[in-house]
Short mmCIF file of C-alpha atoms in Angstrom, two decimals:
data_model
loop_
_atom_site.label_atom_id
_atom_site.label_comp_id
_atom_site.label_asym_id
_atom_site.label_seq_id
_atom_site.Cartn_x
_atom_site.Cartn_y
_atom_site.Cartn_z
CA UNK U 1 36.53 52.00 91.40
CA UNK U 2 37.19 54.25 94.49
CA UNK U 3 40.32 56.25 94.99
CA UNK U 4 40.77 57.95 98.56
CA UNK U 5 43.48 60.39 99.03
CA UNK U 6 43.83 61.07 102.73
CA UNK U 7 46.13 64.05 104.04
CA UNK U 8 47.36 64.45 107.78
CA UNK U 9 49.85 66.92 109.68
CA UNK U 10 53.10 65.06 109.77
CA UNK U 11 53.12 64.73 113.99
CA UNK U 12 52.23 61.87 116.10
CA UNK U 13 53.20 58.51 116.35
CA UNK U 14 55.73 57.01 118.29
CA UNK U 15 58.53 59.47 117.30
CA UNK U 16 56.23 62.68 117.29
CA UNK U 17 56.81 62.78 113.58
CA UNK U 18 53.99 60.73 112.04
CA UNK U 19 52.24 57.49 111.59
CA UNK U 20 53.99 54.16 111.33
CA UNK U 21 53.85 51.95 108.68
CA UNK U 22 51.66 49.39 110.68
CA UNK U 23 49.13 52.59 111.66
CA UNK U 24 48.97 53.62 107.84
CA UNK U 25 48.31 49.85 107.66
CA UNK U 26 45.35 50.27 109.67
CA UNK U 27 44.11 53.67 107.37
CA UNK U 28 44.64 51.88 104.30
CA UNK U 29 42.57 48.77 105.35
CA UNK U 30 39.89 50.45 107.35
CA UNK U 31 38.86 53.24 104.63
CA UNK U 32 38.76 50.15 101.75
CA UNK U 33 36.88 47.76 104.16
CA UNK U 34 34.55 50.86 104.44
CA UNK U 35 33.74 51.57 100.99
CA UNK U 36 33.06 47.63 100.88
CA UNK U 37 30.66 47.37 103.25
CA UNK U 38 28.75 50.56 102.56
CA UNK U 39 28.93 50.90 98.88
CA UNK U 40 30.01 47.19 97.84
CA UNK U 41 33.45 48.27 95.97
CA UNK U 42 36.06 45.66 95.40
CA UNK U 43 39.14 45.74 97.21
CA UNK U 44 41.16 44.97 94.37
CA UNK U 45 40.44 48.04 92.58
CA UNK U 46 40.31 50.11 95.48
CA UNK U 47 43.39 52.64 95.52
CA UNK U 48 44.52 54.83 98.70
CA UNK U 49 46.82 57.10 98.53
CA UNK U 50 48.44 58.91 102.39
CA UNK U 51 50.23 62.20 102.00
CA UNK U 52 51.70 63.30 105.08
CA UNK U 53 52.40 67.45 105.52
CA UNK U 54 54.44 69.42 107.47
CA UNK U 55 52.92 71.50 110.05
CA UNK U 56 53.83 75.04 108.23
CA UNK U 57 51.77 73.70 105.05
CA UNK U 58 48.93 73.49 106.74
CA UNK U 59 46.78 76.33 107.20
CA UNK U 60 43.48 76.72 109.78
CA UNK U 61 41.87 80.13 111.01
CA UNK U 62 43.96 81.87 108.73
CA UNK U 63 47.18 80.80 110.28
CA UNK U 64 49.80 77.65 110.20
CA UNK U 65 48.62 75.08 112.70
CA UNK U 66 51.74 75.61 115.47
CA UNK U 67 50.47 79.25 115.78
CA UNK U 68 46.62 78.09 115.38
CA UNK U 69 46.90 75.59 118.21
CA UNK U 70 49.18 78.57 120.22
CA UNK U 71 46.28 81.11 119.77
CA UNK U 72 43.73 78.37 120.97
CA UNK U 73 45.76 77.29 123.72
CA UNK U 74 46.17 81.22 125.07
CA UNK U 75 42.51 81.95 124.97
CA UNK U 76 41.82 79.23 126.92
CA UNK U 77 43.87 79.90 130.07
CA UNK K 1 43.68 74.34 79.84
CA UNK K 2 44.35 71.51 80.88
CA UNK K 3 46.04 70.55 83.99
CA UNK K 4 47.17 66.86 84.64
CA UNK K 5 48.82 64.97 88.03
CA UNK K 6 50.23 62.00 87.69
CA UNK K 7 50.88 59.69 90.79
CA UNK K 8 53.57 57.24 90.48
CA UNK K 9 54.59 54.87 93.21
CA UNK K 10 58.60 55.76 93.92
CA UNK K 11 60.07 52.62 92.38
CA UNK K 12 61.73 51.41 89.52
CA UNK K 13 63.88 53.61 87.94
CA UNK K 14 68.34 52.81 87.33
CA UNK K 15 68.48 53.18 91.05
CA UNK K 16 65.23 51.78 91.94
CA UNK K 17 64.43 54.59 93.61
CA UNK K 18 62.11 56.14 91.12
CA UNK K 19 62.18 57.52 87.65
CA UNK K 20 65.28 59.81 86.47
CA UNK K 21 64.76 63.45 85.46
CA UNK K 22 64.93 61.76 81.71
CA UNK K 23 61.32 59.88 82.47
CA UNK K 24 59.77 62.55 83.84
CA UNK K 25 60.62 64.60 80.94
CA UNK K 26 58.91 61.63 78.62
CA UNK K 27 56.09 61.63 80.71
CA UNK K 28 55.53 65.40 80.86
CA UNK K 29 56.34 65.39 76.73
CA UNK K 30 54.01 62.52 76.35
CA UNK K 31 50.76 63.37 77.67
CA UNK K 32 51.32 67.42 76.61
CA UNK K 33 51.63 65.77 72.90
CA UNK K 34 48.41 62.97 73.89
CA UNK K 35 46.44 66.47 74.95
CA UNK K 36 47.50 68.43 71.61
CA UNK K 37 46.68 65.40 69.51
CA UNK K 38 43.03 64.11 71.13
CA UNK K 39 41.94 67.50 71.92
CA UNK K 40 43.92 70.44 69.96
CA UNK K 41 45.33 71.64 73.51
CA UNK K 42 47.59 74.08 73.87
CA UNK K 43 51.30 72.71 74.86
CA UNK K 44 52.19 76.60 76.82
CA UNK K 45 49.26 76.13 78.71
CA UNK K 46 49.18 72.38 79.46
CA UNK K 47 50.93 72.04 82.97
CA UNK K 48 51.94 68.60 84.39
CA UNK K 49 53.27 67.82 88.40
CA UNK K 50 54.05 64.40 89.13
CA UNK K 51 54.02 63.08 92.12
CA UNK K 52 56.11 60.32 94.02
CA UNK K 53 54.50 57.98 96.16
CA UNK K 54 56.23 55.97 98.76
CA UNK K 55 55.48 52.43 98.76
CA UNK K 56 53.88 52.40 102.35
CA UNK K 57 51.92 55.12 101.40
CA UNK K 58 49.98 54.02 99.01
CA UNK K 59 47.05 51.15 99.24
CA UNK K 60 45.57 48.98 97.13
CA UNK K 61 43.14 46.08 97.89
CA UNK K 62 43.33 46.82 101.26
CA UNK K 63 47.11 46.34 101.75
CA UNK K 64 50.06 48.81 101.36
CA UNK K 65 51.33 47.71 97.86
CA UNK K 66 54.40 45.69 99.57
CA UNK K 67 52.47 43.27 101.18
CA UNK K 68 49.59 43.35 98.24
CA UNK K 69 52.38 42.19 96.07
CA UNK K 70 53.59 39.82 98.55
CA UNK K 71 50.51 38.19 99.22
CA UNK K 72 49.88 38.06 94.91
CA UNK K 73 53.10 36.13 94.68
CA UNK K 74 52.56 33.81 97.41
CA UNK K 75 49.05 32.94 96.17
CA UNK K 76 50.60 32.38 93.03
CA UNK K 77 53.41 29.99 93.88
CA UNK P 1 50.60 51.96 90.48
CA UNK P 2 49.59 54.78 88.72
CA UNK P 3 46.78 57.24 89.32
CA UNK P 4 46.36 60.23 86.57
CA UNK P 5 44.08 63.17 86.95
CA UNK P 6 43.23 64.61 83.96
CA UNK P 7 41.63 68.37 84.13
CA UNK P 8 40.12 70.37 81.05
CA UNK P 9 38.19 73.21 80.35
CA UNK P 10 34.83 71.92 79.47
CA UNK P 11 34.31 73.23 75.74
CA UNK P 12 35.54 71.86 72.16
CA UNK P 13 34.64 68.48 71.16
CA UNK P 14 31.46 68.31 68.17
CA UNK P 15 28.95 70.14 70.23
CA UNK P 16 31.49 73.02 71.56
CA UNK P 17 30.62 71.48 75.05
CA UNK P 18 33.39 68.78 75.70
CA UNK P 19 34.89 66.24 74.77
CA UNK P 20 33.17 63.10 73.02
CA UNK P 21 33.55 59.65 75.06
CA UNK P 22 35.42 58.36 72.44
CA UNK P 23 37.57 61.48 72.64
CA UNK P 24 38.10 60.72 76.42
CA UNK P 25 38.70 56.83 76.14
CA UNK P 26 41.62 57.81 73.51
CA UNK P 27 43.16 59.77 76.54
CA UNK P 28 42.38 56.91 79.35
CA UNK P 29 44.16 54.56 76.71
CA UNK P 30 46.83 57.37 75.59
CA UNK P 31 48.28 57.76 78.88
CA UNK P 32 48.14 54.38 80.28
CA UNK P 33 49.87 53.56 77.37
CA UNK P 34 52.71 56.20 78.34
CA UNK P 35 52.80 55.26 81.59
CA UNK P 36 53.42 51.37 80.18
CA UNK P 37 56.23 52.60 77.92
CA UNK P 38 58.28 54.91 80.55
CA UNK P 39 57.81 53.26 83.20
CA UNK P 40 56.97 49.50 82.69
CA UNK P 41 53.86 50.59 84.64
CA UNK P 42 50.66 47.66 84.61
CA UNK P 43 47.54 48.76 82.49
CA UNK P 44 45.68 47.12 85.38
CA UNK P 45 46.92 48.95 88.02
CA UNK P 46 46.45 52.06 86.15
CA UNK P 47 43.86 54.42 87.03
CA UNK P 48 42.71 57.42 85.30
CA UNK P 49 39.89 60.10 86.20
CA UNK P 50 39.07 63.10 84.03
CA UNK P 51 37.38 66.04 85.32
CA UNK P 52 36.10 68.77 83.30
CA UNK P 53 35.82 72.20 84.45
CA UNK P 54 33.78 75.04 83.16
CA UNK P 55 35.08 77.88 81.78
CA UNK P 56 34.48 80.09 84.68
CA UNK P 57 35.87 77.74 87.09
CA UNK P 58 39.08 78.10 85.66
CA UNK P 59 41.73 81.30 85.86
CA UNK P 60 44.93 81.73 84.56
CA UNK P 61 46.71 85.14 84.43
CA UNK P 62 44.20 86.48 86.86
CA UNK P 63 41.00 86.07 85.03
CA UNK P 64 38.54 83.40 84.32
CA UNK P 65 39.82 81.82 80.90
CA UNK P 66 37.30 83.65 78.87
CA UNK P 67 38.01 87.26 79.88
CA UNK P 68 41.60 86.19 79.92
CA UNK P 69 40.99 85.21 76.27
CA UNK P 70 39.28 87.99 74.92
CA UNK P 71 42.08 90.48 76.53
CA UNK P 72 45.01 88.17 74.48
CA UNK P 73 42.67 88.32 71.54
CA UNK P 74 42.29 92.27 71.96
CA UNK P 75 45.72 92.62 72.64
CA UNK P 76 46.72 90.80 69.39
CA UNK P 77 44.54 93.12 66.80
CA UNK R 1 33.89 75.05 104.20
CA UNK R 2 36.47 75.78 101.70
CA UNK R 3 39.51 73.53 101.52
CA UNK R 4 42.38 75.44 99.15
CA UNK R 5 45.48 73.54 98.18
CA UNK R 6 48.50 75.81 96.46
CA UNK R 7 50.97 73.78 94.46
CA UNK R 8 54.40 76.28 93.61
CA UNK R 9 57.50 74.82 92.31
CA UNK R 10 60.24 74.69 94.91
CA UNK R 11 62.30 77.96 94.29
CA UNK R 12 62.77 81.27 95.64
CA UNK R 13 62.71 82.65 99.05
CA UNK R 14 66.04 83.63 100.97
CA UNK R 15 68.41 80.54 100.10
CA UNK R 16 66.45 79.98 96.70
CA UNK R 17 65.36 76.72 97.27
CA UNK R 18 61.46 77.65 98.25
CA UNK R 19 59.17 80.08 100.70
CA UNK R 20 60.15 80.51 104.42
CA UNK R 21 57.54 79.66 107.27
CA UNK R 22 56.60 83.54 107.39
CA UNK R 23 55.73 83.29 103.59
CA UNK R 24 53.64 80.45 103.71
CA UNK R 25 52.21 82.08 106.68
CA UNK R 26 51.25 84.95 103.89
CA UNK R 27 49.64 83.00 101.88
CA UNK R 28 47.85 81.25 104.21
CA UNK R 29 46.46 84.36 106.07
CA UNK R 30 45.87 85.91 102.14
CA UNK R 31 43.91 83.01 100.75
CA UNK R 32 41.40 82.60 104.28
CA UNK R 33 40.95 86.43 103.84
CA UNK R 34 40.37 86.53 100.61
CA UNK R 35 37.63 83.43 100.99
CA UNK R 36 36.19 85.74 104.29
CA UNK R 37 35.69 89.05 101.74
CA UNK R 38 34.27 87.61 98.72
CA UNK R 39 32.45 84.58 99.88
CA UNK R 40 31.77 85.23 103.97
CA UNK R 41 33.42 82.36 104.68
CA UNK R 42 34.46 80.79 108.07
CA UNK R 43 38.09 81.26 108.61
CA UNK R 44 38.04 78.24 111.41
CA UNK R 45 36.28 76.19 108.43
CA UNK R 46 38.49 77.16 106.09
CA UNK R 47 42.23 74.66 105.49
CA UNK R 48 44.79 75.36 103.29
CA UNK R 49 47.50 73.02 102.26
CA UNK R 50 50.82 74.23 100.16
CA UNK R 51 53.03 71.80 98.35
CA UNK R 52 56.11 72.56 97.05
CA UNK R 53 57.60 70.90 93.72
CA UNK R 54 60.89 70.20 93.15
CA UNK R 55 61.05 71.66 89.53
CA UNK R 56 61.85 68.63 87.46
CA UNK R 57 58.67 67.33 88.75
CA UNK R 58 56.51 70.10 86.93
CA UNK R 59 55.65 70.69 83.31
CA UNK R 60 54.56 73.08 81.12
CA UNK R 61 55.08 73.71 77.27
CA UNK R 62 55.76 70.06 77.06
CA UNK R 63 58.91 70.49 79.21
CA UNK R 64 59.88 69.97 82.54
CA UNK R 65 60.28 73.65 83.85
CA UNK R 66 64.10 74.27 83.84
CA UNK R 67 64.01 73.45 80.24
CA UNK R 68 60.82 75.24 79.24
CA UNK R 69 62.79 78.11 80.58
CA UNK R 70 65.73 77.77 78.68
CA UNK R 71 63.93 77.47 75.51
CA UNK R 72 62.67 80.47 76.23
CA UNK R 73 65.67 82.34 77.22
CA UNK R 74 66.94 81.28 74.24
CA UNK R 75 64.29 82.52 71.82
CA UNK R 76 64.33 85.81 73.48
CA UNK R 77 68.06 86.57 72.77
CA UNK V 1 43.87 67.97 110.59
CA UNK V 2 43.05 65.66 108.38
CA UNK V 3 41.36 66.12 105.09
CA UNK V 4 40.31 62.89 103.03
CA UNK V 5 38.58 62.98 99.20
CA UNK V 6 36.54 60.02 98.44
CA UNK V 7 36.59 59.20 94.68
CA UNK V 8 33.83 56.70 93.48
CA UNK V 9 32.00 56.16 90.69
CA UNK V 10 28.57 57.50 90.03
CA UNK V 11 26.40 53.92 90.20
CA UNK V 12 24.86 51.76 92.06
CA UNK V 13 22.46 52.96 95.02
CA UNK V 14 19.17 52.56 95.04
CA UNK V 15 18.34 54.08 91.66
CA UNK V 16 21.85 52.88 90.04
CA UNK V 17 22.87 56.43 89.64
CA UNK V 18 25.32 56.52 92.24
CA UNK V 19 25.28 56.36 96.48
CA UNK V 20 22.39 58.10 98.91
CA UNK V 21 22.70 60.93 101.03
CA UNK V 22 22.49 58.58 103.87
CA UNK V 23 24.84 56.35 102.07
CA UNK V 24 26.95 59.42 102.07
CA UNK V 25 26.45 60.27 105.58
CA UNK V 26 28.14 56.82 106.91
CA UNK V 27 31.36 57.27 104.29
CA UNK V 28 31.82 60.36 106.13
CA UNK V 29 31.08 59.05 109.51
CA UNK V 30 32.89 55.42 109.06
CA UNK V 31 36.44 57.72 107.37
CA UNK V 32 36.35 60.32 110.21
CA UNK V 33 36.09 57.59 113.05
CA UNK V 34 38.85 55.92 111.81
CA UNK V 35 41.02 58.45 112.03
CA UNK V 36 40.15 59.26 115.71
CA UNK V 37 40.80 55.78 116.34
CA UNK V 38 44.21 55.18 114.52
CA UNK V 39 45.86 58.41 114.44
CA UNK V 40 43.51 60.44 117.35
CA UNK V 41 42.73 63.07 114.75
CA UNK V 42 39.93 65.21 116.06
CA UNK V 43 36.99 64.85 114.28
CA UNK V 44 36.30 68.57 114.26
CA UNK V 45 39.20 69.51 112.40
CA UNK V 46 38.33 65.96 109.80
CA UNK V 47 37.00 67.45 106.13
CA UNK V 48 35.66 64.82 104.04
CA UNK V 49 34.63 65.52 100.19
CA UNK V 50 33.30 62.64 98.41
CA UNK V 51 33.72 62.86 94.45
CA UNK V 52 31.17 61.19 91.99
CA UNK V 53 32.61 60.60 88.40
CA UNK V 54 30.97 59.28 85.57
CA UNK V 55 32.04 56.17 84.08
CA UNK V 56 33.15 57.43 81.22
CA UNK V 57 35.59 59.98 82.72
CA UNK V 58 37.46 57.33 84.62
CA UNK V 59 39.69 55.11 83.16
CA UNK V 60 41.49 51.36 84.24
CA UNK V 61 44.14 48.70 81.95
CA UNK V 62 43.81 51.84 79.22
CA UNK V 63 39.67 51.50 79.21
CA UNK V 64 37.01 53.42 80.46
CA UNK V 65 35.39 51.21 83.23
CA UNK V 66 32.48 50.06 80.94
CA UNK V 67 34.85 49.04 78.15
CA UNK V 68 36.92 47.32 80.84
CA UNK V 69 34.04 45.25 82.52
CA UNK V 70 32.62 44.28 79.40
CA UNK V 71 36.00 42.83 78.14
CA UNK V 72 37.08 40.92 81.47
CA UNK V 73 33.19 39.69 81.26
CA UNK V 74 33.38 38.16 77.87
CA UNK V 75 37.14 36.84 78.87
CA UNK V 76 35.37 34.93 81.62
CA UNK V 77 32.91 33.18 79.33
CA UNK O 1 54.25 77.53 88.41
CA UNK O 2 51.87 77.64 90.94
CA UNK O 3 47.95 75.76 90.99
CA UNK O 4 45.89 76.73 93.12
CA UNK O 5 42.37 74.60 93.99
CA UNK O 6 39.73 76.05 95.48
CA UNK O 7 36.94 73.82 96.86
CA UNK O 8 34.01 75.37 98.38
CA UNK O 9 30.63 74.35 99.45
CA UNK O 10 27.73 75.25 96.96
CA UNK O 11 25.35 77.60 98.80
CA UNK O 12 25.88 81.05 99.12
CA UNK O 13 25.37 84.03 96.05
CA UNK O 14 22.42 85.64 95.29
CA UNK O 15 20.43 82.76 94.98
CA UNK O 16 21.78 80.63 97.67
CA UNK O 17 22.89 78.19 95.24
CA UNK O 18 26.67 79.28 95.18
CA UNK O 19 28.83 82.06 93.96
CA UNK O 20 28.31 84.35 90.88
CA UNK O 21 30.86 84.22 87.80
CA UNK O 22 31.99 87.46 89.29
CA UNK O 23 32.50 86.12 92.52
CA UNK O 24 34.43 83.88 90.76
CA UNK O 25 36.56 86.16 89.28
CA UNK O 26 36.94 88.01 92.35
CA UNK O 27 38.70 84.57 94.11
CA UNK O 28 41.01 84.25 90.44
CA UNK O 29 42.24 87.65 90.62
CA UNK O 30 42.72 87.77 94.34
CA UNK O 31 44.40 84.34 94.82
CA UNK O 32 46.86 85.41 91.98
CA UNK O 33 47.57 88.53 92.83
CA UNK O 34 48.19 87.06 96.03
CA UNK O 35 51.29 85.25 95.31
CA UNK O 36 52.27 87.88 92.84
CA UNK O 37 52.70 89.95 96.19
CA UNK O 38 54.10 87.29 98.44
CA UNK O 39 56.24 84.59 96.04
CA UNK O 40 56.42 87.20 93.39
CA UNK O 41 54.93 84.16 90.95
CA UNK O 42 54.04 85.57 86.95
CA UNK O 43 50.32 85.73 86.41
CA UNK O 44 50.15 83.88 83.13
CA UNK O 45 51.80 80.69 84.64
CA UNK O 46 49.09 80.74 87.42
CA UNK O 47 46.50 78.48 87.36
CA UNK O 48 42.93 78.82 89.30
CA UNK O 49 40.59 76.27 89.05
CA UNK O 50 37.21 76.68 91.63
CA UNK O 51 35.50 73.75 92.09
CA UNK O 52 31.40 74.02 93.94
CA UNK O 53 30.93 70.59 96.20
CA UNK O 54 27.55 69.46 97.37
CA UNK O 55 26.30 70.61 100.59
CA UNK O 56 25.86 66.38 101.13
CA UNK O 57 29.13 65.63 99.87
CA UNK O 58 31.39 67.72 102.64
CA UNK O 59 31.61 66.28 105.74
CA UNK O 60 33.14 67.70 108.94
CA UNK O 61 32.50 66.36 112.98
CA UNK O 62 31.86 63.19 111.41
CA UNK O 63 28.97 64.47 109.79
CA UNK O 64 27.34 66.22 106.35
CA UNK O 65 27.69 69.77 105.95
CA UNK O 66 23.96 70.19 106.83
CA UNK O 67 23.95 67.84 110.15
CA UNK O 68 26.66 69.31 111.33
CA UNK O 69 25.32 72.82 111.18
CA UNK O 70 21.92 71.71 112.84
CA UNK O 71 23.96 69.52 115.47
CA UNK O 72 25.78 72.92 116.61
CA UNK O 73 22.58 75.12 116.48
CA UNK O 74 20.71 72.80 118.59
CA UNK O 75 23.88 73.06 120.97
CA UNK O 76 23.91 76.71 121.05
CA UNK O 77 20.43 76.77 122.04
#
């Protein structure tokens, strides 16, 4: 009975604004083939759940990613 | 105190596009009145947030539902 | 394809210290059964965790519940 | 490592319909500080992820919130 | 910036009273490779928390999971 | 409306096992006065809820809490 909730910036992908379908594909079966092989779940009662959020939700270093990823990208030049 | 999210996949519904505000409402009525009942809660501080789920977002044996539920019905035709 | 997350302060029940199991499968089958008569939902698709929280894990109006209970309380005589 | 998700229902701000980016930023900054006073936390180890609500989609009281309002209004006059 | 919660039940392992630290270890390892390798995430920016629930507190087709297994066991007999 | 989830690692306080109930209280009152200031939310409809995560059970790099930490100290050395 596993449940895996997985949450990623809305960016990437082809368009620059998030996974596909087919790459969410991939997340779904890769985490459940995962908790197969290491802890022996069943597929069938393994739920995942992909919430995608927007770059100004998202908060690291005390700051929204665009100006966390600005303020990384400064100190390093 | 109790606090309670419920994750629904956005479906069904008049439009098929998910429940109307008048489910939601049941829902939120319902399990504030199943929270009174089973465990003397209060209702004023019983908070609910449902969640809609987009189809391709959410996984279950392994497969985004659309194809889990395509693959069920072929297997059982 | 539901999935319900059911938080509660950890006290009541016959000990003072939580709900009984019998308490809690009465909510697993309570809200399933909502989620059945809303939304047509499957019982077998259905999932439903509890979590229960002590009392000093939990604030509301800016204080862990039990100071925030004995202020109401004081408040009230 | 603290990981600190904020759930507000979708309202206020300029145009009424939620926080702006500078807001969020607020809270963002206010939560990692607060984590770095009290608990001498890591602000690059610390995430934060808001999530707004649209109103109908939150209860409390047994109500979705525009109603729970109402009622209350309504008492109060 | 990805963070993922694993949900499982507390069994199996070695002792039957849920997975190993090492067990652990390669949920965290196996979840945070695969999103380098989908979605490029970076695995230093990849939080993992992995949630062990008690049978009782999680629920599936309106049963806690030991009600439910011992009722699709004696249904295949 | 808003809820607010705090998850942080257990280590830390006084005895190294986490923070105290007043610690606690410190991250309730802080957090809500916090978007008092900034969303200008009410207090009473504010919801806290802390929860303390294993040391084994966060992962980050790809690895436990604990590897990660002596992965990064043998680096710095």
């Amino acid at each position: 009975m596993p449940y895996v909730n997985i949450k990623i910036t809305r960016e990437g992908g082809p368009e620059g604004n998030g996974p596909t379908p087919a790459q969410k594909a991939e997340l779904i079966k890769g985490v459940t083939d995962l908790l197969v092989q290491v802890l022996n779940k069943k597929p069938d009662s393994t739920m995942v759940v992909i919430d995608e959020v927007a770059l100004e939700d998202w908060g690291i270093g005390g700051l929204p990613v665009p100006e966390f990823r600005a303020r990384k990208a400064a100190r390093q030049t």
